Amino acid sequence: MSFRSLARAAALACLVPAAALAQGALPTMQLQLGMHLVKAEVAATDPARIRGLMFRESLHGNQGMVFLFDAKTRQCMWMRNTLIPLSVAFIDDDGSIVNIEDMQPHTDNSHCSTRPVRYALEMSKGWFAQRALGPGSKVQGLPTPR
């Protein structure tokens, strides 16, 4: 392979994450936490949950991502290829926040629910704390478990 071919392949590889994000716009849902409304992208498939908020350069105001899992189990998140610091709230079937974990960009540390849950909501780091939301706070608007 020539240097020119290698350079072209490397350039195309760098474009894959952005192209993948552009092609796969996720549906959104509105959630309510107390008086706060959140516009959450919905990650309900394995590919969407795996990609999560990777490669995003920003997350504005009350935007976030809600992860809908197929089964109620202990869920864990990590920040590989994630560029921005996030907080994740693990949420029980009744909408109660179980625990919240702050996560740093570019890490593979596991941040897990303290008990089995079906939902997780990622927001900008500190979003929950700034609004005095914590374990026991309710999230409204989540789909009813199947």
CSV table of N, CA and C in Angstrom, one decimal:
chain,number,residue,atom,x,y,z
A,1,MET,N,0.9,-1.2,0.0
A,1,MET,CA,0.0,0.0,0.0
A,1,MET,C,0.9,1.2,0.0
A,2,SER,N,0.6,2.2,-0.8
A,2,SER,CA,1.4,3.4,-0.9
A,2,SER,C,1.1,4.3,0.2
A,3,PHE,N,2.0,5.3,0.4
A,3,PHE,CA,1.8,6.3,1.5
A,3,PHE,C,0.5,7.1,1.2
A,4,ARG,N,0.2,7.4,0.0
A,4,ARG,CA,-1.0,8.1,-0.4
A,4,ARG,C,-2.2,7.3,0.0
A,5,SER,N,-2.2,6.0,-0.3
A,5,SER,CA,-3.4,5.1,0.1
A,5,SER,C,-3.5,5.1,1.6
A,6,LEU,N,-2.4,4.9,2.3
A,6,LEU,CA,-2.5,4.9,3.8
A,6,LEU,C,-3.0,6.2,4.4
A,7,ALA,N,-2.6,7.3,3.8
A,7,ALA,CA,-3.0,8.6,4.3
A,7,ALA,C,-4.5,8.8,4.1
A,8,ARG,N,-5.0,8.3,2.9
A,8,ARG,CA,-6.4,8.4,2.6
A,8,ARG,C,-7.2,7.5,3.5
A,9,ALA,N,-6.8,6.3,3.7
A,9,ALA,CA,-7.5,5.4,4.6
A,9,ALA,C,-7.5,5.9,6.0
A,10,ALA,N,-6.4,6.6,6.5
A,10,ALA,CA,-6.4,7.2,7.8
A,10,ALA,C,-7.4,8.3,7.9
A,11,ALA,N,-7.5,9.1,6.9
A,11,ALA,CA,-8.4,10.3,6.9
A,11,ALA,C,-9.9,9.8,6.9
A,12,LEU,N,-10.2,8.7,6.1
A,12,LEU,CA,-11.5,8.2,6.1
A,12,LEU,C,-11.9,7.6,7.5
A,13,ALA,N,-10.9,6.9,8.1
A,13,ALA,CA,-11.2,6.3,9.4
A,13,ALA,C,-11.6,7.4,10.4
A,14,CYS,N,-10.9,8.6,10.3
A,14,CYS,CA,-11.3,9.7,11.3
A,14,CYS,C,-12.7,10.2,11.1
A,15,LEU,N,-13.2,10.0,9.9
A,15,LEU,CA,-14.6,10.5,9.6
A,15,LEU,C,-15.7,9.6,10.0
A,16,VAL,N,-15.3,8.3,10.3
A,16,VAL,CA,-16.4,7.3,10.6
A,16,VAL,C,-17.3,7.7,11.7
A,17,PRO,N,-16.7,8.1,12.9
A,17,PRO,CA,-17.6,8.5,14.0
A,17,PRO,C,-18.6,9.6,13.6
A,18,ALA,N,-18.1,10.6,13.0
A,18,ALA,CA,-19.0,11.7,12.6
A,18,ALA,C,-20.1,11.3,11.6
A,19,ALA,N,-19.6,10.5,10.7
A,19,ALA,CA,-20.6,10.0,9.7
A,19,ALA,C,-21.6,9.1,10.3
A,20,ALA,N,-21.2,8.2,11.2
A,20,ALA,CA,-22.1,7.3,11.9
A,20,ALA,C,-23.2,8.1,12.7
A,21,LEU,N,-22.7,9.2,13.4
A,21,LEU,CA,-23.6,10.0,14.1
A,21,LEU,C,-24.6,10.7,13.2
A,22,ALA,N,-24.1,11.2,12.1
A,22,ALA,CA,-25.0,11.9,11.2
A,22,ALA,C,-26.1,11.0,10.6
A,23,GLN,N,-25.7,9.8,10.3
A,23,GLN,CA,-26.7,8.8,9.7
A,23,GLN,C,-27.7,8.3,10.7
A,24,GLY,N,-27.3,8.2,12.0
A,24,GLY,CA,-28.2,7.5,13.0
A,24,GLY,C,-28.8,8.5,14.0
A,25,ALA,N,-29.5,9.5,13.6
A,25,ALA,CA,-30.2,10.4,14.5
A,25,ALA,C,-31.2,9.6,15.3
A,26,LEU,N,-31.1,9.7,16.6
A,26,LEU,CA,-31.9,8.9,17.5
A,26,LEU,C,-33.2,9.6,17.8
A,27,PRO,N,-34.3,8.9,18.1
A,27,PRO,CA,-35.5,9.5,18.5
A,27,PRO,C,-35.3,10.2,19.9
A,28,THR,N,-36.2,11.2,20.2
A,28,THR,CA,-36.1,11.8,21.5
A,28,THR,C,-37.4,11.7,22.3
A,29,MET,N,-37.3,11.8,23.6
A,29,MET,CA,-38.5,11.9,24.4
A,29,MET,C,-38.3,13.0,25.5
A,30,GLN,N,-39.4,13.5,26.0
A,30,GLN,CA,-39.3,14.5,27.0
A,30,GLN,C,-39.5,13.8,28.4
A,31,LEU,N,-38.6,14.1,29.3
A,31,LEU,CA,-38.7,13.6,30.6
A,31,LEU,C,-38.8,14.8,31.6
A,32,GLN,N,-39.4,14.5,32.7
A,32,GLN,CA,-39.5,15.5,33.7
A,32,GLN,C,-39.0,15.1,35.1
A,33,LEU,N,-38.1,15.9,35.6
A,33,LEU,CA,-37.5,15.6,36.9
A,33,LEU,C,-37.8,16.9,37.8
A,34,GLY,N,-38.8,16.7,38.7
A,34,GLY,CA,-39.3,17.9,39.4
A,34,GLY,C,-39.9,18.9,38.4
A,35,MET,N,-39.4,20.1,38.5
A,35,MET,CA,-39.8,21.2,37.6
A,35,MET,C,-39.0,21.3,36.3
A,36,HIS,N,-38.0,20.4,36.2
A,36,HIS,CA,-37.1,20.4,35.1
A,36,HIS,C,-37.5,19.5,33.9
A,37,LEU,N,-37.5,20.0,32.7
A,37,LEU,CA,-37.8,19.2,31.5
A,37,LEU,C,-36.5,18.9,30.8
A,38,VAL,N,-36.4,17.6,30.4
A,38,VAL,CA,-35.2,17.2,29.7
A,38,VAL,C,-35.6,16.6,28.4
A,39,LYS,N,-34.9,17.0,27.3
A,39,LYS,CA,-35.0,16.5,26.0
A,39,LYS,C,-34.0,15.4,25.9
A,40,ALA,N,-34.4,14.1,25.9
A,40,ALA,CA,-33.4,13.0,26.0
A,40,ALA,C,-33.5,12.2,24.7
A,41,GLU,N,-32.3,12.0,24.1
A,41,GLU,CA,-32.2,11.1,23.0
A,41,GLU,C,-32.4,9.7,23.6
A,42,VAL,N,-33.0,8.8,22.8
A,42,VAL,CA,-33.3,7.5,23.3
A,42,VAL,C,-32.4,6.4,22.7
A,43,ALA,N,-31.7,5.8,23.6
A,43,ALA,CA,-30.8,4.7,23.2
A,43,ALA,C,-31.4,3.4,23.6
A,44,ALA,N,-32.2,2.8,22.7
A,44,ALA,CA,-33.0,1.6,23.0
A,44,ALA,C,-32.5,0.3,22.3
A,45,THR,N,-31.5,0.4,21.5
A,45,THR,CA,-30.9,-0.8,20.8
A,45,THR,C,-29.5,-1.0,21.2
A,46,ASP,N,-29.0,-2.2,21.0
A,46,ASP,CA,-27.6,-2.4,21.4
A,46,ASP,C,-26.6,-1.4,20.7
A,47,PRO,N,-26.7,-1.2,19.4
A,47,PRO,CA,-25.8,-0.3,18.8
A,47,PRO,C,-25.9,1.1,19.4
A,48,ALA,N,-27.1,1.6,19.6
A,48,ALA,CA,-27.3,3.0,20.2
A,48,ALA,C,-26.7,3.0,21.6
A,49,ARG,N,-27.0,2.0,22.4
A,49,ARG,CA,-26.5,2.0,23.8
A,49,ARG,C,-24.9,1.9,23.8
A,50,ILE,N,-24.4,1.1,22.9
A,50,ILE,CA,-22.9,1.0,22.8
A,50,ILE,C,-22.3,2.4,22.4
A,51,ARG,N,-22.8,3.0,21.5
A,51,ARG,CA,-22.3,4.3,21.0
A,51,ARG,C,-22.6,5.4,22.0
A,52,GLY,N,-23.8,5.4,22.6
A,52,GLY,CA,-24.1,6.4,23.6
A,52,GLY,C,-23.7,7.8,23.2
A,53,LEU,N,-23.1,8.6,24.0
A,53,LEU,CA,-22.7,9.9,23.7
A,53,LEU,C,-21.2,10.1,23.3
A,54,MET,N,-20.7,8.9,22.8
A,54,MET,CA,-19.3,9.0,22.3
A,54,MET,C,-19.1,10.0,21.1
A,55,PHE,N,-18.0,10.6,21.1
A,55,PHE,CA,-17.6,11.6,20.1
A,55,PHE,C,-18.3,12.9,20.1
A,56,ARG,N,-19.3,13.1,21.0
A,56,ARG,CA,-20.0,14.4,21.1
A,56,ARG,C,-19.1,15.4,21.7
A,57,GLU,N,-19.1,16.6,21.1
A,57,GLU,CA,-18.3,17.7,21.6
A,57,GLU,C,-19.0,18.6,22.7
A,58,SER,N,-20.3,18.4,22.7
A,58,SER,CA,-21.0,19.2,23.7
A,58,SER,C,-22.4,18.6,24.0
A,59,LEU,N,-23.0,19.0,25.1
A,59,LEU,CA,-24.3,18.6,25.5
A,59,LEU,C,-24.9,19.9,26.1
A,60,HIS,N,-25.9,20.4,25.6
A,60,HIS,CA,-26.4,21.7,26.0
A,60,HIS,C,-27.6,21.6,27.0
A,61,GLY,N,-27.6,22.6,27.9
A,61,GLY,CA,-28.7,22.8,28.8
A,61,GLY,C,-29.4,21.5,29.3
A,62,ASN,N,-30.6,21.3,29.0
A,62,ASN,CA,-31.4,20.2,29.5
A,62,ASN,C,-31.4,19.1,28.4
A,63,GLN,N,-30.4,18.9,27.7
A,63,GLN,CA,-30.3,17.8,26.8
A,63,GLN,C,-29.5,16.6,27.4
A,64,GLY,N,-29.9,15.4,27.1
A,64,GLY,CA,-29.3,14.2,27.6
A,64,GLY,C,-29.6,13.0,26.8
A,65,MET,N,-29.3,11.8,27.3
A,65,MET,CA,-29.5,10.6,26.7
A,65,MET,C,-30.1,9.6,27.7
A,66,VAL,N,-31.2,9.0,27.4
A,66,VAL,CA,-31.8,8.0,28.2
A,66,VAL,C,-31.5,6.6,27.6
A,67,PHE,N,-31.1,5.7,28.4
A,67,PHE,CA,-30.8,4.3,28.0
A,67,PHE,C,-31.9,3.5,28.5
A,68,LEU,N,-32.6,2.8,27.5
A,68,LEU,CA,-33.6,1.8,27.9
A,68,LEU,C,-33.1,0.4,27.7
A,69,PHE,N,-33.0,-0.3,28.8
A,69,PHE,CA,-32.4,-1.7,28.7
A,69,PHE,C,-33.5,-2.7,28.6
A,70,ASP,N,-33.2,-3.8,28.0
A,70,ASP,CA,-34.2,-4.9,27.8
A,70,ASP,C,-34.6,-5.6,29.1
A,71,ALA,N,-33.7,-5.6,30.0
A,71,ALA,CA,-34.0,-6.4,31.3
A,71,ALA,C,-33.5,-5.5,32.5
A,72,LYS,N,-34.2,-5.8,33.6
A,72,LYS,CA,-33.8,-5.1,34.8
A,72,LYS,C,-32.6,-5.9,35.4
A,73,THR,N,-31.4,-5.3,35.3
A,73,THR,CA,-30.2,-5.9,35.8
A,73,THR,C,-29.3,-4.8,36.3
A,74,ARG,N,-28.2,-5.2,36.9
A,74,ARG,CA,-27.2,-4.2,37.3
A,74,ARG,C,-26.5,-3.6,36.0
A,75,GLN,N,-26.7,-2.3,35.8
A,75,GLN,CA,-26.2,-1.7,34.6
A,75,GLN,C,-24.9,-0.9,34.9
A,76,CYS,N,-23.9,-0.9,34.0
A,76,CYS,CA,-22.7,-0.2,34.1
A,76,CYS,C,-22.4,0.6,32.9
A,77,MET,N,-21.8,1.8,33.1
A,77,MET,CA,-21.5,2.7,32.0
A,77,MET,C,-20.0,3.0,32.0
A,78,TRP,N,-19.4,3.4,30.9
A,78,TRP,CA,-18.0,3.8,30.9
A,78,TRP,C,-17.9,5.0,29.9
A,79,MET,N,-16.7,5.6,29.8
A,79,MET,CA,-16.6,6.8,29.0
A,79,MET,C,-15.6,6.7,27.8
A,80,ARG,N,-15.4,5.5,27.3
A,80,ARG,CA,-14.4,5.3,26.2
A,80,ARG,C,-14.9,6.2,25.0
A,81,ASN,N,-14.0,6.9,24.5
A,81,ASN,CA,-14.3,7.8,23.3
A,81,ASN,C,-15.4,8.9,23.6
A,82,THR,N,-15.6,9.2,24.9
A,82,THR,CA,-16.5,10.2,25.2
A,82,THR,C,-15.7,11.5,25.5
A,83,LEU,N,-16.0,12.6,24.9
A,83,LEU,CA,-15.2,13.8,25.0
A,83,LEU,C,-15.6,14.7,26.1
A,84,ILE,N,-16.8,14.6,26.7
A,84,ILE,CA,-17.3,15.5,27.7
A,84,ILE,C,-17.6,14.8,29.0
A,85,PRO,N,-17.4,15.5,30.1
A,85,PRO,CA,-17.7,14.8,31.4
A,85,PRO,C,-19.3,14.7,31.6
A,86,LEU,N,-19.7,13.6,32.1
A,86,LEU,CA,-21.1,13.3,32.3
A,86,LEU,C,-21.5,12.9,33.7
A,87,SER,N,-22.7,13.0,34.0
A,87,SER,CA,-23.3,12.4,35.2
A,87,SER,C,-24.3,11.4,34.7
A,88,VAL,N,-24.4,10.2,35.3
A,88,VAL,CA,-25.4,9.3,35.0
A,88,VAL,C,-26.3,8.9,36.2
A,89,ALA,N,-27.6,9.0,36.0
A,89,ALA,CA,-28.5,8.6,37.0
A,89,ALA,C,-29.1,7.2,36.6
A,90,PHE,N,-29.0,6.2,37.5
A,90,PHE,CA,-29.6,4.9,37.3
A,90,PHE,C,-31.0,4.9,37.9
A,91,ILE,N,-32.0,4.5,37.1
A,91,ILE,CA,-33.4,4.7,37.5
A,91,ILE,C,-34.1,3.4,37.5
A,92,ASP,N,-34.9,3.2,38.6
A,92,ASP,CA,-35.8,2.1,38.8
A,92,ASP,C,-37.0,2.1,38.0
A,93,ASP,N,-37.7,1.0,37.9
A,93,ASP,CA,-39.0,0.9,37.1
A,93,ASP,C,-40.0,2.0,37.5
A,94,ASP,N,-40.1,2.4,38.7
A,94,ASP,CA,-41.0,3.4,39.1
A,94,ASP,C,-40.6,4.8,38.9
A,95,GLY,N,-39.4,5.0,38.2
A,95,GLY,CA,-38.9,6.3,37.9
A,95,GLY,C,-38.0,6.9,39.0
A,96,SER,N,-37.8,6.2,40.1
A,96,SER,CA,-37.0,6.7,41.2
A,96,SER,C,-35.5,6.5,40.9
A,97,ILE,N,-34.7,7.6,41.1
A,97,ILE,CA,-33.3,7.5,40.9
A,97,ILE,C,-32.7,6.7,42.0
A,98,VAL,N,-31.9,5.7,41.6
A,98,VAL,CA,-31.3,4.8,42.5
A,98,VAL,C,-30.0,5.3,43.0
A,99,ASN,N,-29.1,5.7,42.1
A,99,ASN,CA,-27.8,6.4,42.4
A,99,ASN,C,-27.4,7.2,41.2
A,100,ILE,N,-26.5,8.1,41.5
A,100,ILE,CA,-25.9,9.0,40.4
A,100,ILE,C,-24.4,8.9,40.5
A,101,GLU,N,-23.8,8.7,39.4
A,101,GLU,CA,-22.3,8.7,39.3
A,101,GLU,C,-21.8,9.7,38.3
A,102,ASP,N,-20.7,10.4,38.7
A,102,ASP,CA,-20.0,11.4,37.9
A,102,ASP,C,-18.9,10.6,37.1
A,103,MET,N,-18.8,10.9,35.8
A,103,MET,CA,-17.9,10.2,35.0
A,103,MET,C,-17.0,11.2,34.2
A,104,GLN,N,-15.7,10.8,34.1
A,104,GLN,CA,-14.7,11.6,33.4
A,104,GLN,C,-14.5,11.1,32.0
A,105,PRO,N,-14.2,12.0,31.1
A,105,PRO,CA,-14.0,11.7,29.7
A,105,PRO,C,-12.8,10.7,29.5
A,106,HIS,N,-12.8,10.0,28.4
A,106,HIS,CA,-11.7,9.1,28.0
A,106,HIS,C,-11.3,8.1,29.0
A,107,THR,N,-12.2,7.6,29.8
A,107,THR,CA,-11.8,6.5,30.8
A,107,THR,C,-12.6,5.3,30.5
A,108,ASP,N,-12.1,4.2,31.0
A,108,ASP,CA,-12.8,2.9,30.9
A,108,ASP,C,-13.3,2.4,32.3
A,109,ASN,N,-13.3,3.3,33.3
A,109,ASN,CA,-13.8,3.0,34.6
A,109,ASN,C,-15.3,2.6,34.5
A,110,SER,N,-15.7,1.6,35.2
A,110,SER,CA,-17.1,1.2,35.3
A,110,SER,C,-17.8,2.1,36.3
A,111,HIS,N,-18.9,2.6,36.0
A,111,HIS,CA,-19.8,3.3,36.9
A,111,HIS,C,-21.2,2.5,36.8
A,112,CYS,N,-21.5,1.9,38.0
A,112,CYS,CA,-22.6,0.9,38.0
A,112,CYS,C,-23.8,1.3,38.9
A,113,SER,N,-24.9,0.8,38.6
A,113,SER,CA,-26.1,1.0,39.4
A,113,SER,C,-25.8,0.1,40.7
A,114,THR,N,-26.4,0.6,41.8
A,114,THR,CA,-26.2,-0.1,43.1
A,114,THR,C,-27.1,-1.3,43.2
A,115,ARG,N,-28.1,-1.3,42.3
A,115,ARG,CA,-29.1,-2.5,42.3
A,115,ARG,C,-29.6,-2.6,40.9
A,116,PRO,N,-30.3,-3.6,40.5
A,116,PRO,CA,-30.8,-3.8,39.2
A,116,PRO,C,-31.8,-2.7,38.8
A,117,VAL,N,-31.5,-2.1,37.6
A,117,VAL,CA,-32.4,-1.1,37.0
A,117,VAL,C,-32.6,-1.3,35.5
A,118,ARG,N,-33.6,-0.6,35.0
A,118,ARG,CA,-34.0,-0.7,33.6
A,118,ARG,C,-33.6,0.5,32.8
A,119,TYR,N,-33.3,1.6,33.5
A,119,TYR,CA,-33.1,2.9,32.8
A,119,TYR,C,-31.8,3.6,33.4
A,120,ALA,N,-31.2,4.4,32.5
A,120,ALA,CA,-30.1,5.3,32.9
A,120,ALA,C,-30.3,6.6,32.1
A,121,LEU,N,-30.0,7.7,32.8
A,121,LEU,CA,-30.1,9.0,32.1
A,121,LEU,C,-28.7,9.7,32.3
A,122,GLU,N,-28.1,10.0,31.1
A,122,GLU,CA,-26.8,10.7,31.1
A,122,GLU,C,-27.1,12.2,30.8
A,123,MET,N,-26.5,13.1,31.6
A,123,MET,CA,-26.6,14.5,31.5
A,123,MET,C,-25.2,15.1,31.6
A,124,SER,N,-25.0,16.4,31.4
A,124,SER,CA,-23.7,17.0,31.6
A,124,SER,C,-23.3,16.8,33.1
A,125,LYS,N,-22.0,16.7,33.3
A,125,LYS,CA,-21.6,16.5,34.7
A,125,LYS,C,-22.0,17.6,35.6
A,126,GLY,N,-22.6,17.2,36.7
A,126,GLY,CA,-23.1,18.1,37.7
A,126,GLY,C,-24.5,18.5,37.5
A,127,TRP,N,-25.2,18.2,36.4
A,127,TRP,CA,-26.6,18.6,36.1
A,127,TRP,C,-27.5,18.2,37.3
A,128,PHE,N,-27.4,17.0,37.8
A,128,PHE,CA,-28.3,16.6,38.8
A,128,PHE,C,-28.0,17.3,40.1
A,129,ALA,N,-26.8,17.4,40.5
A,129,ALA,CA,-26.4,18.1,41.7
A,129,ALA,C,-26.8,19.6,41.7
A,130,GLN,N,-26.6,20.2,40.6
A,130,GLN,CA,-27.0,21.6,40.5
A,130,GLN,C,-28.5,21.9,40.7
A,131,ARG,N,-29.3,20.9,40.5
A,131,ARG,CA,-30.7,21.0,40.6
A,131,ARG,C,-31.2,20.2,41.9
A,132,ALA,N,-30.3,19.9,42.8
A,132,ALA,CA,-30.6,19.2,44.0
A,132,ALA,C,-31.5,17.9,43.8
A,133,LEU,N,-31.1,17.2,42.7
A,133,LEU,CA,-31.7,15.9,42.4
A,133,LEU,C,-30.8,14.8,42.8
A,134,GLY,N,-31.3,13.8,43.5
A,134,GLY,CA,-30.5,12.7,43.9
A,134,GLY,C,-31.3,11.4,44.1
A,135,PRO,N,-30.7,10.4,44.7
A,135,PRO,CA,-31.5,9.2,45.0
A,135,PRO,C,-32.8,9.5,45.6
A,136,GLY,N,-33.8,8.8,45.0
A,136,GLY,CA,-35.2,9.0,45.5
A,136,GLY,C,-36.0,10.0,44.6
A,137,SER,N,-35.3,10.9,43.9
A,137,SER,CA,-35.9,11.8,43.0
A,137,SER,C,-36.6,11.1,41.9
A,138,LYS,N,-37.7,11.6,41.4
A,138,LYS,CA,-38.5,10.9,40.4
A,138,LYS,C,-38.3,11.4,39.0
A,139,VAL,N,-38.2,10.5,38.1
A,139,VAL,CA,-38.2,10.8,36.6
A,139,VAL,C,-39.5,10.4,36.0
A,140,GLN,N,-40.2,11.4,35.5
A,140,GLN,CA,-41.5,11.1,34.8
A,140,GLN,C,-41.3,11.1,33.3
A,141,GLY,N,-42.1,10.2,32.6
A,141,GLY,CA,-42.1,10.2,31.2
A,141,GLY,C,-41.4,9.0,30.6
A,142,LEU,N,-40.8,8.1,31.5
A,142,LEU,CA,-40.2,6.9,31.0
A,142,LEU,C,-41.2,5.9,30.5
A,143,PRO,N,-40.9,5.1,29.5
A,143,PRO,CA,-41.9,4.1,29.1
A,143,PRO,C,-42.2,3.0,30.2
A,144,THR,N,-43.4,2.5,30.2
A,144,THR,CA,-43.7,1.5,31.1
A,144,THR,C,-43.0,0.2,30.7
A,145,PRO,N,-42.4,-0.5,31.7
A,145,PRO,CA,-41.6,-1.7,31.4
A,145,PRO,C,-42.6,-2.7,30.7
A,146,ARG,N,-42.0,-3.5,29.8
A,146,ARG,CA,-42.7,-4.5,29.1
A,146,ARG,C,-43.0,-5.7,30.0
